[in-house]
CSV table of C-alpha atoms in Angstrom, one decimal:
chain,number,residue,atom,x,y,z
W,1057,MET,CA,14.3,9.1,-19.7
W,1058,LYS,CA,15.2,8.0,-23.3
W,1059,ASN,CA,16.9,5.0,-21.7
W,1060,PHE,CA,13.8,4.4,-20.3
W,1061,VAL,CA,11.5,4.5,-22.9
W,1062,GLN,CA,14.0,2.1,-24.8
W,1063,LEU,CA,14.4,-0.5,-21.8
W,1064,ILE,CA,10.4,-1.0,-22.4
W,1065,ARG,CA,10.7,-1.5,-25.4
W,1066,GLU,CA,13.0,-3.8,-25.5
W,1067,LEU,CA,11.7,-6.0,-22.7
W,1068,PRO,CA,10.5,-9.2,-23.8
W,1069,VAL,CA,5.9,-8.8,-23.9
W,1070,ALA,CA,6.2,-11.0,-21.2
W,1071,VAL,CA,8.1,-9.1,-18.4
W,1072,ARG,CA,5.7,-6.7,-19.3
W,1073,ILE,CA,3.0,-8.0,-18.3
W,1074,MET,CA,4.4,-9.3,-15.1
W,1075,LEU,CA,5.4,-6.0,-14.2
W,1076,LEU,CA,1.7,-4.8,-14.6
W,1077,CYS,CA,0.6,-8.1,-13.0
W,1078,ALA,CA,3.2,-6.7,-10.0
W,1079,MET,CA,1.3,-3.5,-9.9
W,1080,ALA,CA,-2.3,-5.3,-9.4
W,1081,ARG,CA,-1.3,-6.8,-7.3
W,1082,ALA,CA,-0.3,-4.9,-4.8
W,1083,ILE,CA,-3.5,-2.9,-5.8
W,1084,SER,CA,-5.5,-5.8,-4.6
W,1085,PHE,CA,-3.4,-6.7,-1.4
W,1086,PHE,CA,-3.3,-3.5,0.2
W,1087,GLY,CA,-6.7,-2.4,-0.8
W,1088,ILE,CA,-7.6,-5.1,2.0
W,1089,LEU,CA,-4.9,-4.5,4.4
W,1090,ALA,CA,-6.4,-0.5,4.8
W,1091,TYR,CA,-9.7,-2.2,5.5
W,1092,LEU,CA,-9.0,-5.8,6.8
W,1093,PRO,CA,-8.1,-3.8,10.8
W,1094,ILE,CA,-12.0,-2.4,10.7
W,1095,TYR,CA,-13.6,-5.5,8.5
W,1096,LEU,CA,-11.7,-7.8,11.7
W,1097,SER,CA,-13.4,-5.4,14.2
W,1098,ASP,CA,-16.9,-4.0,12.9
W,1099,SER,CA,-18.0,-8.1,11.0
W,1100,LEU,CA,-15.8,-10.1,13.4
W,1101,GLY,CA,-15.7,-8.0,17.0
W,1102,MET,CA,-12.0,-8.1,17.5
W,1103,ASN,CA,-10.7,-6.0,19.9
W,1104,GLY,CA,-7.2,-4.0,18.6
W,1105,ALA,CA,-5.1,-6.5,20.6
W,1106,THR,CA,-6.8,-9.4,19.1
W,1107,ILE,CA,-6.9,-7.8,15.2
W,1108,GLY,CA,-2.9,-7.0,15.6
W,1109,TYR,CA,-1.8,-10.4,17.0
W,1110,VAL,CA,-3.9,-12.3,13.5
W,1111,LEU,CA,-2.2,-9.7,11.3
W,1112,GLY,CA,1.2,-10.8,12.4
W,1113,VAL,CA,1.1,-14.1,12.5
W,1114,CYS,CA,-0.2,-14.0,9.6
W,1115,LEU,CA,2.5,-12.3,8.2
W,1116,LEU,CA,5.4,-14.3,9.8
W,1117,VAL,CA,3.7,-17.7,8.5
W,1118,GLY,CA,3.2,-16.4,5.3
W,1119,THR,CA,7.2,-15.7,5.3
W,1120,MET,CA,8.3,-18.8,6.4
W,1121,VAL,CA,6.2,-20.8,4.7
W,1122,SER,CA,6.9,-18.8,1.5
W,1123,VAL,CA,10.6,-20.9,1.9
W,1124,TYR,CA,9.3,-23.8,1.1
W,1125,GLY,CA,7.1,-21.9,-2.0
W,1126,GLY,CA,10.4,-20.7,-3.8
W,1127,TYR,CA,11.3,-24.7,-3.2
W,1128,LEU,CA,8.0,-25.1,-5.8
W,1129,ALA,CA,8.3,-22.5,-7.9
W,1130,ASP,CA,11.9,-24.2,-9.2
W,1131,ARG,CA,10.5,-27.8,-9.0
W,1132,PHE,CA,7.8,-26.6,-10.9
W,1133,VAL,CA,7.1,-24.4,-14.1
W,1134,LYS,CA,7.1,-21.3,-12.4
W,1135,VAL,CA,4.1,-19.5,-14.8
W,1136,ASP,CA,1.9,-22.6,-13.8
W,1137,PHE,CA,2.1,-21.9,-9.9
W,1138,MET,CA,1.4,-18.7,-10.4
W,1139,ILE,CA,-1.6,-19.4,-11.7
W,1140,VAL,CA,-2.7,-21.4,-9.6
W,1141,LEU,CA,-1.7,-19.6,-6.9
W,1142,ASP,CA,-3.6,-16.2,-8.6
W,1143,VAL,CA,-6.9,-18.8,-8.9
W,1144,LEU,CA,-6.0,-19.7,-4.9
W,1145,LEU,CA,-5.9,-15.6,-3.8
W,1146,THR,CA,-9.1,-14.9,-6.3
W,1147,LEU,CA,-11.3,-17.9,-4.6
W,1148,LEU,CA,-10.3,-16.9,-0.9
W,1149,TYR,CA,-10.6,-12.6,-1.3
W,1150,GLY,CA,-14.1,-14.0,-3.2
W,1151,ALA,CA,-15.2,-16.5,-0.3
W,1152,LEU,CA,-14.0,-14.2,2.5
W,1153,PRO,CA,-17.5,-11.9,2.7
W,1154,PHE,CA,-19.6,-15.0,3.1
W,1155,LEU,CA,-17.5,-15.5,6.5
W,1156,ASP,CA,-18.5,-14.9,9.4
W,1157,SER,CA,-16.5,-17.5,11.8
W,1158,PRO,CA,-13.6,-15.7,13.1
W,1159,VAL,CA,-11.6,-19.2,13.1
W,1160,LEU,CA,-12.4,-19.5,9.0
W,1161,VAL,CA,-11.5,-16.5,8.4
W,1162,ILE,CA,-8.3,-16.4,10.6
W,1163,CYS,CA,-7.7,-19.7,8.5
W,1164,LEU,CA,-8.7,-18.2,5.1
W,1165,LEU,CA,-5.9,-15.1,5.6
W,1166,LEU,CA,-3.0,-17.4,6.7
W,1167,VAL,CA,-3.8,-19.2,3.2
W,1168,ALA,CA,-4.0,-15.9,1.7
W,1169,ASN,CA,-0.5,-14.3,2.8
W,1170,THR,CA,1.3,-17.9,2.5
W,1171,ALA,CA,0.1,-17.5,-1.3
W,1172,SER,CA,1.0,-13.4,-1.8
W,1173,SER,CA,4.7,-14.4,0.0
W,1174,SER,CA,4.9,-17.4,-2.4
W,1175,MET,CA,4.0,-15.5,-5.5
W,1176,SER,CA,6.2,-12.8,-4.8
W,1177,VAL,CA,9.0,-15.3,-4.3
W,1178,THR,CA,8.1,-16.9,-8.0
W,1179,ALA,CA,7.7,-13.7,-9.4
W,1180,ASN,CA,11.3,-12.8,-8.4
W,1181,ALA,CA,12.7,-16.3,-9.2
W,1182,LEU,CA,10.6,-15.8,-12.9
W,1183,LEU,CA,11.7,-12.1,-14.0
W,1184,ALA,CA,15.3,-13.6,-13.6
W,1185,ASP,CA,15.1,-16.9,-15.8
W,1186,LEU,CA,13.7,-14.4,-18.3
W,1187,LEU,CA,15.9,-11.2,-18.1
W,1188,PRO,CA,19.4,-11.6,-18.8
W,1189,SER,CA,21.8,-10.5,-16.1
W,1190,GLU,CA,22.4,-6.6,-17.0
W,1191,ASN,CA,18.5,-5.0,-17.4
W,1192,ARG,CA,18.0,-7.5,-14.1
W,1193,ALA,CA,18.6,-5.0,-11.2
W,1194,LYS,CA,16.6,-2.3,-13.9
W,1195,VAL,CA,13.7,-4.5,-13.7
W,1196,PHE,CA,13.4,-4.9,-10.4
W,1197,SER,CA,13.6,-1.7,-9.6
W,1198,LEU,CA,11.3,-0.6,-12.4
W,1199,ARG,CA,8.8,-3.4,-10.8
W,1200,TYR,CA,9.3,-1.7,-7.0
W,1201,SER,CA,8.3,1.6,-8.5
W,1202,LEU,CA,5.5,0.1,-9.8
W,1203,GLN,CA,4.5,-1.8,-6.6
W,1204,ASN,CA,4.1,1.2,-4.7
W,1205,ILE,CA,2.2,2.6,-6.9
W,1206,GLY,CA,0.0,-0.2,-6.0
W,1207,ALA,CA,0.7,0.4,-2.6
W,1208,ALA,CA,-0.2,4.3,-2.7
W,1209,VAL,CA,-3.7,3.5,-4.7
W,1210,GLY,CA,-5.1,0.7,-3.8
W,1211,PRO,CA,-6.8,2.0,-0.2
W,1212,PHE,CA,-8.3,5.0,-1.8
W,1213,LEU,CA,-10.2,2.3,-4.2
W,1214,GLY,CA,-10.5,-0.3,-0.9
W,1215,VAL,CA,-12.2,3.2,0.9
W,1216,TRP,CA,-13.8,3.4,-2.5
W,1217,THR,CA,-15.1,-0.2,-2.5
W,1218,VAL,CA,-16.4,-0.3,0.8
W,1219,LYS,CA,-19.7,2.0,-0.6
W,1220,ALA,CA,-21.1,-1.2,-2.3
W,1221,GLY,CA,-21.0,-2.9,1.0
W,1222,THR,CA,-18.4,-4.0,3.6
W,1223,GLY,CA,-17.2,-6.7,1.6
W,1224,GLY,CA,-16.3,-4.2,-1.2
W,1225,PRO,CA,-12.3,-4.9,-0.7
W,1226,PHE,CA,-12.1,-8.3,-0.8
W,1227,TRP,CA,-14.0,-8.3,-4.3
W,1228,LEU,CA,-11.6,-5.7,-5.4
W,1229,ALA,CA,-8.8,-7.9,-4.1
W,1230,ALA,CA,-10.8,-11.2,-6.3
W,1231,GLY,CA,-11.2,-9.0,-9.3
W,1232,VAL,CA,-8.1,-7.0,-9.4
W,1233,ILE,CA,-6.3,-11.2,-8.9
W,1234,PHE,CA,-8.5,-12.4,-11.6
W,1235,ALA,CA,-7.8,-9.2,-14.2
W,1236,ALA,CA,-3.6,-10.2,-13.8
W,1237,LEU,CA,-3.9,-14.2,-14.3
W,1238,LEU,CA,-5.7,-13.9,-17.5
W,1239,PRO,CA,-2.6,-12.6,-19.4
W,1240,LEU,CA,-0.9,-15.1,-17.6
W,1241,VAL,CA,-3.3,-17.8,-18.8
W,1242,ILE,CA,-3.4,-16.5,-22.6
W,1243,PHE,CA,0.2,-16.4,-23.1
W,1244,ARG,CA,1.7,-18.4,-20.8
W,1245,ARG,CA,4.2,-19.9,-23.6
W,1246,LEU,CA,5.7,-16.9,-23.4
W,1247,PHE,CA,6.8,-17.2,-20.0
W,1248,THR,CA,8.5,-20.6,-20.7
W,1249,GLY,CA,11.9,-19.4,-22.1
W,1250,GLY,CA,14.1,-17.0,-21.5
W,1251,PRO,CA,18.2,-16.9,-21.8
W,1252,ALA,CA,20.5,-19.5,-22.3
W,1253,GLU,CA,21.9,-18.3,-19.1
W,1254,ALA,CA,18.3,-18.8,-16.5
W,1255,VAL,CA,17.7,-22.2,-18.1
W,1256,GLU,CA,21.5,-24.1,-17.5
W,1257,GLY,CA,21.4,-26.0,-14.5
W,1258,SER,CA,22.3,-29.9,-13.1
W,1259,SER,CA,19.5,-32.0,-13.5
W,1260,ASP,CA,20.8,-33.4,-10.0
W,1261,ASP,CA,20.3,-29.9,-8.7
W,1262,GLU,CA,15.7,-30.1,-10.0
W,1263,SER,CA,16.1,-33.7,-8.6
W,1264,MET,CA,17.0,-32.8,-5.1
W,1265,ASN,CA,14.4,-32.6,-1.9
W,1266,PHE,CA,13.3,-29.7,0.2
W,1267,ARG,CA,15.8,-30.5,2.8
W,1268,GLU,CA,18.2,-31.3,1.0
W,1269,VAL,CA,17.9,-27.7,-0.7
W,1270,LEU,CA,17.9,-26.1,2.9
W,1271,ARG,CA,21.4,-28.1,3.2
W,1272,VAL,CA,22.3,-26.0,0.0
W,1273,MET,CA,21.4,-22.9,1.5
W,1274,LYS,CA,22.5,-23.3,4.9
W,1275,ALA,CA,25.7,-23.7,3.5
W,1276,ASP,CA,26.0,-21.1,1.4
W,1277,ARG,CA,27.5,-18.1,4.6
W,1278,ARG,CA,26.6,-15.6,1.8
W,1279,LEU,CA,22.7,-16.1,1.6
W,1280,GLY,CA,23.1,-16.4,5.6
W,1281,LEU,CA,24.7,-12.7,6.0
W,1282,PHE,CA,23.0,-11.6,3.2
W,1283,THR,CA,19.1,-12.2,5.2
W,1284,LEU,CA,20.0,-11.3,8.0
W,1285,GLY,CA,21.8,-8.0,7.0
W,1286,GLY,CA,18.0,-7.5,5.0
W,1287,ILE,CA,16.0,-8.3,8.6
W,1288,LEU,CA,17.8,-5.9,10.2
W,1289,SER,CA,17.8,-3.3,7.7
W,1290,ILE,CA,14.1,-3.5,7.2
W,1291,VAL,CA,13.3,-3.7,10.6
W,1292,VAL,CA,14.6,-0.1,9.8
W,1293,TYR,CA,12.7,0.9,6.8
W,1294,GLY,CA,9.5,-1.7,6.3
W,1295,PRO,CA,7.4,-0.8,8.9
W,1296,LEU,CA,7.8,3.1,9.1
W,1297,LEU,CA,4.7,4.8,8.9
W,1298,THR,CA,4.1,2.0,11.8
W,1299,TYR,CA,6.9,3.6,14.3
W,1300,MET,CA,6.8,7.0,13.5
W,1301,SER,CA,3.2,6.9,14.2
W,1302,GLN,CA,3.6,5.4,17.6
W,1303,TYR,CA,6.3,8.5,18.1
W,1304,LEU,CA,4.6,11.0,16.8
W,1305,VAL,CA,1.4,10.0,18.9
W,1306,LEU,CA,3.9,10.1,22.6
W,1307,VAL,CA,5.5,14.0,21.3
W,1308,GLU,CA,2.3,15.8,19.3
W,1309,SER,CA,-0.9,16.1,20.1
W,1310,ARG,CA,-3.0,13.8,17.9
W,1311,ASP,CA,-4.0,16.3,15.0
W,1312,SER,CA,-0.3,16.9,14.5
W,1313,ALA,CA,0.8,13.3,14.4
W,1314,TYR,CA,-1.7,12.6,12.1
W,1315,ARG,CA,-1.0,15.1,10.0
W,1316,LEU,CA,3.0,14.7,10.0
W,1317,VAL,CA,2.3,10.6,9.3
W,1318,ALA,CA,0.6,11.7,5.9
W,1319,TYR,CA,3.3,13.9,5.0
W,1320,ILE,CA,5.3,11.3,5.9
W,1321,SER,CA,3.8,9.0,3.6
W,1322,ALA,CA,3.5,11.0,0.8
W,1323,ALA,CA,6.6,11.9,0.9
W,1324,ASN,CA,8.3,8.2,1.0
W,1325,ALA,CA,5.9,7.2,-1.7
W,1326,ILE,CA,7.1,10.6,-4.2
W,1327,VAL,CA,10.7,9.3,-3.6
W,1328,VAL,CA,10.4,6.2,-3.9
W,1329,ILE,CA,8.5,6.4,-7.5
W,1330,SER,CA,10.9,9.1,-8.8
W,1331,THR,CA,13.8,8.2,-7.9
W,1332,GLN,CA,13.6,4.2,-8.1
W,1333,TYR,CA,14.6,3.4,-11.4
W,1334,VAL,CA,16.9,6.4,-11.9
W,1335,ILE,CA,18.8,4.8,-8.8
W,1336,GLY,CA,18.1,0.8,-9.5
W,1337,SER,CA,18.9,1.3,-13.6
W,1338,ARG,CA,22.3,2.3,-11.8
W,1339,LEU,CA,23.6,-0.2,-9.6
W,1340,LYS,CA,25.9,-2.8,-10.4
W,1341,GLU,CA,27.7,-6.3,-9.4
W,1342,LYS,CA,30.8,-4.7,-9.2
W,1343,THR,CA,29.8,-1.7,-7.0
W,1344,LEU,CA,27.1,-3.3,-4.6
W,1345,LEU,CA,28.7,-2.7,-1.1
W,1346,ARG,CA,29.6,0.9,-1.8
W,1347,TRP,CA,25.8,1.8,-3.5
W,1348,LEU,CA,24.4,-0.2,0.6
W,1349,THR,CA,27.0,2.0,1.9
W,1350,TRP,CA,25.4,4.8,0.4
W,1351,GLY,CA,22.0,3.6,1.3
W,1352,THR,CA,23.0,2.8,5.1
W,1353,GLY,CA,24.3,6.3,5.1
W,1354,ALA,CA,21.6,7.3,3.8
W,1355,PHE,CA,19.6,5.6,7.0
W,1356,VAL,CA,21.0,7.1,9.6
W,1357,LEU,CA,21.5,10.7,8.3
W,1358,GLY,CA,17.4,10.4,8.2
W,1359,LEU,CA,17.0,8.8,11.4
W,1360,VAL,CA,18.9,11.3,12.7
W,1361,GLY,CA,16.7,13.6,11.0
W,1362,MET,CA,13.8,12.6,12.4
W,1363,ALA,CA,14.5,12.7,15.9
W,1364,LEU,CA,16.4,16.2,16.3
W,1365,SER,CA,12.6,17.6,15.5
W,1366,THR,CA,8.8,17.3,14.7
W,1367,GLU,CA,9.2,20.6,12.3
W,1368,VAL,CA,7.6,19.6,8.8
W,1369,TRP,CA,10.2,20.7,6.7
W,1370,ILE,CA,13.0,18.8,8.6
W,1371,ILE,CA,10.7,15.7,8.7
W,1372,VAL,CA,9.9,15.8,4.8
W,1373,ALA,CA,13.6,16.4,4.7
W,1374,ALA,CA,14.8,13.3,6.6
W,1375,ILE,CA,12.5,11.4,5.2
W,1376,VAL,CA,13.2,12.3,1.6
W,1377,VAL,CA,16.9,11.2,2.1
W,1378,PHE,CA,15.9,8.1,4.3
W,1379,THR,CA,14.2,6.9,1.6
W,1380,ILE,CA,16.9,7.4,-1.2
W,1381,GLY,CA,18.2,4.3,2.1
W,1382,GLU,CA,15.3,2.5,0.7
W,1383,VAL,CA,15.4,3.4,-2.8
W,1384,ILE,CA,18.9,1.6,-2.7
W,1385,VAL,CA,19.1,-1.4,-0.6
W,1386,VAL,CA,15.6,-3.2,-1.7
W,1387,PRO,CA,17.4,-3.8,-5.4
W,1388,ALA,CA,20.8,-4.8,-4.1
W,1389,GLU,CA,19.2,-7.7,-2.3
W,1390,TYR,CA,17.8,-8.5,-5.3
W,1391,MET,CA,20.2,-8.5,-7.1
W,1392,PHE,CA,22.8,-9.6,-5.0
W,1393,ILE,CA,20.7,-12.6,-4.3
W,1394,ASP,CA,20.1,-12.9,-8.2
W,1395,ASN,CA,24.0,-12.6,-8.5
W,1396,ILE,CA,24.6,-16.3,-5.8
W,1397,ALA,CA,21.5,-18.5,-6.7
W,1398,PRO,CA,22.2,-21.3,-8.4
W,1399,ALA,CA,20.4,-20.8,-12.0
W,1400,ASN,CA,18.1,-24.2,-11.0
W,1401,LEU,CA,17.3,-23.1,-7.0
W,1402,ARG,CA,16.3,-19.3,-8.1
W,1403,GLY,CA,13.2,-19.7,-6.2
W,1404,SER,CA,14.4,-21.8,-3.4
W,1405,TYR,CA,17.3,-18.8,-2.5
W,1406,PHE,CA,14.2,-16.3,-3.3
W,1407,GLY,CA,12.3,-17.7,-0.8
W,1408,ALA,CA,15.0,-17.0,1.6
W,1409,GLN,CA,15.6,-13.9,1.0
W,1410,ASN,CA,12.1,-13.4,1.5
W,1411,LEU,CA,12.7,-14.1,5.3
W,1412,VAL,CA,13.8,-10.2,5.6
W,1413,HIS,CA,9.7,-9.7,6.3
W,1414,ILE,CA,10.6,-10.8,9.4
W,1415,GLY,CA,11.9,-7.8,10.3
W,1416,VAL,CA,8.7,-5.6,9.4
W,1417,ALA,CA,6.8,-7.6,13.0
W,1418,ILE,CA,9.5,-6.8,14.6
W,1419,GLY,CA,10.7,-3.4,14.2
W,1420,PRO,CA,7.0,-1.8,16.2
W,1421,ILE,CA,7.7,-4.5,18.6
W,1422,ILE,CA,11.7,-3.4,19.4
W,1423,CYS,CA,9.6,0.2,19.0
W,1424,GLY,CA,6.9,0.5,21.1
W,1425,PHE,CA,8.9,-1.1,24.0
W,1426,LEU,CA,11.9,1.4,23.8
W,1427,LEU,CA,8.7,4.4,23.5
W,1428,VAL,CA,7.0,2.7,26.5
W,1429,HIS,CA,10.2,1.9,28.7
W,1430,ALA,CA,13.1,4.5,27.5
W,1431,SER,CA,12.8,7.1,25.6
W,1432,PRO,CA,12.5,8.3,21.6
W,1433,ALA,CA,15.8,9.0,21.5
W,1434,ALA,CA,16.5,5.3,22.3
W,1435,MET,CA,13.9,4.3,19.7
W,1436,PHE,CA,16.2,6.2,17.1
W,1437,ALA,CA,19.6,5.5,18.5
W,1438,ALA,CA,18.2,1.7,18.6
W,1439,LEU,CA,17.1,2.0,14.9
W,1440,ILE,CA,20.5,3.5,13.9
W,1441,ALA,CA,22.6,0.9,15.5
W,1442,LEU,CA,20.0,-2.0,14.0
W,1443,VAL,CA,20.6,-0.6,10.4
W,1444,VAL,CA,24.8,0.1,11.5
W,1445,LEU,CA,25.1,-3.6,12.3
W,1446,GLY,CA,22.9,-5.1,9.0
W,1447,TRP,CA,25.4,-2.9,6.8
W,1448,TRP,CA,28.0,-4.9,8.8
W,1449,PHE,CA,26.2,-8.2,7.7
W,1450,TYR,CA,25.9,-6.7,3.6
W,1451,VAL,CA,29.7,-6.1,4.1
W,1452,LEU,CA,30.8,-10.0,5.3
W,1453,GLY,CA,28.5,-10.9,3.1
W,1454,CYS,CA,29.8,-9.7,-0.4
W,1455,ARG,CA,33.0,-10.4,0.9
W,1456,ALA,CA,32.4,-14.1,1.6
W,1457,SER,CA,33.4,-16.5,-0.3
W,1458,ALA,CA,31.1,-19.6,-2.1
W,1459,PRO,CA,31.0,-23.3,-0.8
W,1460,VAL,CA,32.8,-25.5,-2.6
W,1461,ARG,CA,30.8,-28.9,-3.2
W,1462,THR,CA,33.2,-31.6,-1.5
W,1463,ALA,CA,32.8,-35.3,-2.5
W,1464,GLU,CA,30.6,-35.4,0.5
W,1465,SER,CA,27.7,-33.4,-0.2
W,1466,GLU,CA,27.5,-34.4,-3.5
W,1467,ALA,CA,27.1,-38.2,-2.1
W,1468,VAL,CA,24.8,-36.9,0.2
W,1469,ARG,CA,22.4,-34.7,-2.6
W,1470,SER,CA,23.2,-38.2,-4.8
W,1471,ALA,CA,21.6,-40.6,-2.1
């Protein structure tokens, strides 16, 4: 606890502001997310299947376009880009309650998801710019804990604001984002400097166009392998509540399923919030693969426990072990990408790493298919196979060597 308090005191003011802003954005995002299916159904008359398609497509489009958002973060002053994105999100959330056209609502949700994903990528890159390398894993872990607190609080606030009207959660999100925007504007000058290592870089990198940046990232096997590993891993831990709901509704009564999902959600949130910083602060570059192996082992043990029984104490114990894997893998991925990214391409690299969220959309599809056409045992076996395969890609990524800039590649970049 003493080390934690000391770290907070030693953090630059700009980093403290960014941590609070991260929690605020999580509150706004999850406050809307819990309410959005109800809004799309009651206000716009969409059926369940259409709502699923809309939310899935918005997530996928936002994730894919965030690669370009990372490139823009490298091209402009990052805090200015974040301010623009926050203004855009405030306007979008504020406008949604006034729209009754499904097409317009879908368009605005697409833009909002893209801006939100680009904001996450830019914040990752700016945090890395502002912090010395020895503190980055600790702060990434602390931020993840705060985001989970926001994710836990957001839905409750969203439900409470519904009493103010059907647009209540959108007004909440707009107000919270605006509150997060103010310190960025007021203290803007604090975000434009950082450790010397963060500002070192080649001016050639800054003049590269998007196609050339993609070519550089494609040549970095470490980035590609780790991104593949991240996609396969997040298939397993990202949509946990979704596929466990799918599974429990099939094997238990509806009331029992709802009760167990509540226990799963609570156990997952408590473990993440209470252990994220403790574990994340111990991650080191030299032992990263060892930690990832332990994290994968925790996923496997947790999945085995969930498959064995639906007894409350077994499910909760399995979720605790499973969540330890999540607590390890998430900051480890950020740490690895931060270590391999060139200083002037951090935003682009984090944008590429953000593609792992494709797995969040894939997971429920795979699990739903297996539950319908195979069995619950097949679903858990597939999840175990996917997470082990993801671990193997992590191994290959850690062992891969950095790309060598040849004369030919330099000529291409300068053309």
